[in-house]
């Protein structure tokens, strides 16, 4: 897993879940490199903070674990 210190410096369009409420604590996602299947994740409250860079497969595994409640 890699990261960048300033997520705002990435040349991407960020989005968050349509289920997110205004002002809520959210994670934002972006497609960083569609050819190499790399996604980026950042804290919506800290847009200039760090971002994790994950392969799509790792992101899918993370989302599945969250949906199953495995990371409580």
Tab-separated table of C-alpha atoms in Angstrom:
chain	number	residue	atom	x	y	z
A	1	UNK	CA	0.000	0.000	0.000
A	2	UNK	CA	1.294	3.448	-0.873
A	3	UNK	CA	0.224	6.949	0.068
A	4	UNK	CA	0.701	10.581	-0.889
A	5	UNK	CA	1.002	13.385	1.656
A	6	UNK	CA	-1.274	15.905	-0.113
A	7	UNK	CA	-4.383	14.328	-1.625
A	8	UNK	CA	-5.400	17.647	-3.194
A	9	UNK	CA	-2.327	17.484	-5.434
A	10	UNK	CA	-3.604	14.362	-7.202
A	11	UNK	CA	-5.066	14.967	-10.686
A	12	UNK	CA	-8.385	13.247	-9.906
A	13	UNK	CA	-12.062	13.917	-9.295
A	14	UNK	CA	-13.091	12.917	-5.777
A	15	UNK	CA	-16.521	11.556	-4.841
A	16	UNK	CA	-18.214	10.139	-1.767
A	17	UNK	CA	-21.155	7.860	-1.241
A	18	UNK	CA	-24.594	9.155	-2.150
A	19	UNK	CA	-25.604	7.959	1.328
A	20	UNK	CA	-23.247	10.432	2.987
A	21	UNK	CA	-24.896	13.231	4.892
A	22	UNK	CA	-23.764	16.845	4.651
A	23	UNK	CA	-21.037	17.508	7.207
A	24	UNK	CA	-20.709	13.815	8.034
A	25	UNK	CA	-17.417	12.025	8.518
A	26	UNK	CA	-16.778	10.525	5.090
A	27	UNK	CA	-14.160	8.845	3.016
A	28	UNK	CA	-13.794	10.107	-0.525
A	29	UNK	CA	-12.665	7.938	-3.426
A	30	UNK	CA	-11.036	8.661	-6.753
A	31	UNK	CA	-9.729	6.674	-9.685
A	32	UNK	CA	-6.053	7.521	-9.871
A	33	UNK	CA	-4.866	5.214	-12.644
A	34	UNK	CA	-7.526	3.280	-14.561
A	35	UNK	CA	-4.918	1.461	-16.674
A	36	UNK	CA	-3.144	0.031	-13.612
A	37	UNK	CA	-6.349	-0.218	-11.542
A	38	UNK	CA	-5.279	2.121	-8.731
A	39	UNK	CA	-7.765	4.015	-6.533
A	40	UNK	CA	-7.172	6.743	-3.960
A	41	UNK	CA	-8.945	7.269	-0.609
A	42	UNK	CA	-8.912	10.375	1.562
A	43	UNK	CA	-10.704	11.884	4.558
A	44	UNK	CA	-13.296	14.377	3.288
A	45	UNK	CA	-12.591	16.681	6.245
A	46	UNK	CA	-8.891	16.905	5.334
A	47	UNK	CA	-8.737	17.334	1.547
A	48	UNK	CA	-5.078	18.419	1.659
A	49	UNK	CA	-4.143	15.587	4.013
A	50	UNK	CA	-2.797	12.203	2.999
A	51	UNK	CA	-4.462	9.726	0.653
A	52	UNK	CA	-4.074	5.963	0.484
A	53	UNK	CA	-3.401	4.476	-2.934
A	54	UNK	CA	-4.866	0.997	-3.344
A	55	UNK	CA	-5.252	-1.520	-6.143
A	56	UNK	CA	-8.915	-1.998	-7.068
A	57	UNK	CA	-8.811	-5.561	-5.671
A	58	UNK	CA	-7.676	-4.308	-2.242
A	59	UNK	CA	-10.361	-1.617	-2.247
A	60	UNK	CA	-13.015	-4.201	-3.135
A	61	UNK	CA	-11.811	-6.418	-0.269
A	62	UNK	CA	-11.961	-3.466	2.144
A	63	UNK	CA	-15.486	-2.513	1.079
A	64	UNK	CA	-16.669	-6.127	1.375
A	65	UNK	CA	-15.201	-6.412	4.887
A	66	UNK	CA	-16.897	-3.162	5.936
A	67	UNK	CA	-20.254	-4.340	4.575
A	68	UNK	CA	-19.920	-7.600	6.515
A	69	UNK	CA	-19.040	-5.753	9.744
A	70	UNK	CA	-15.681	-7.504	9.907
A	71	UNK	CA	-13.770	-4.345	10.900
A	72	UNK	CA	-15.663	-3.286	14.003
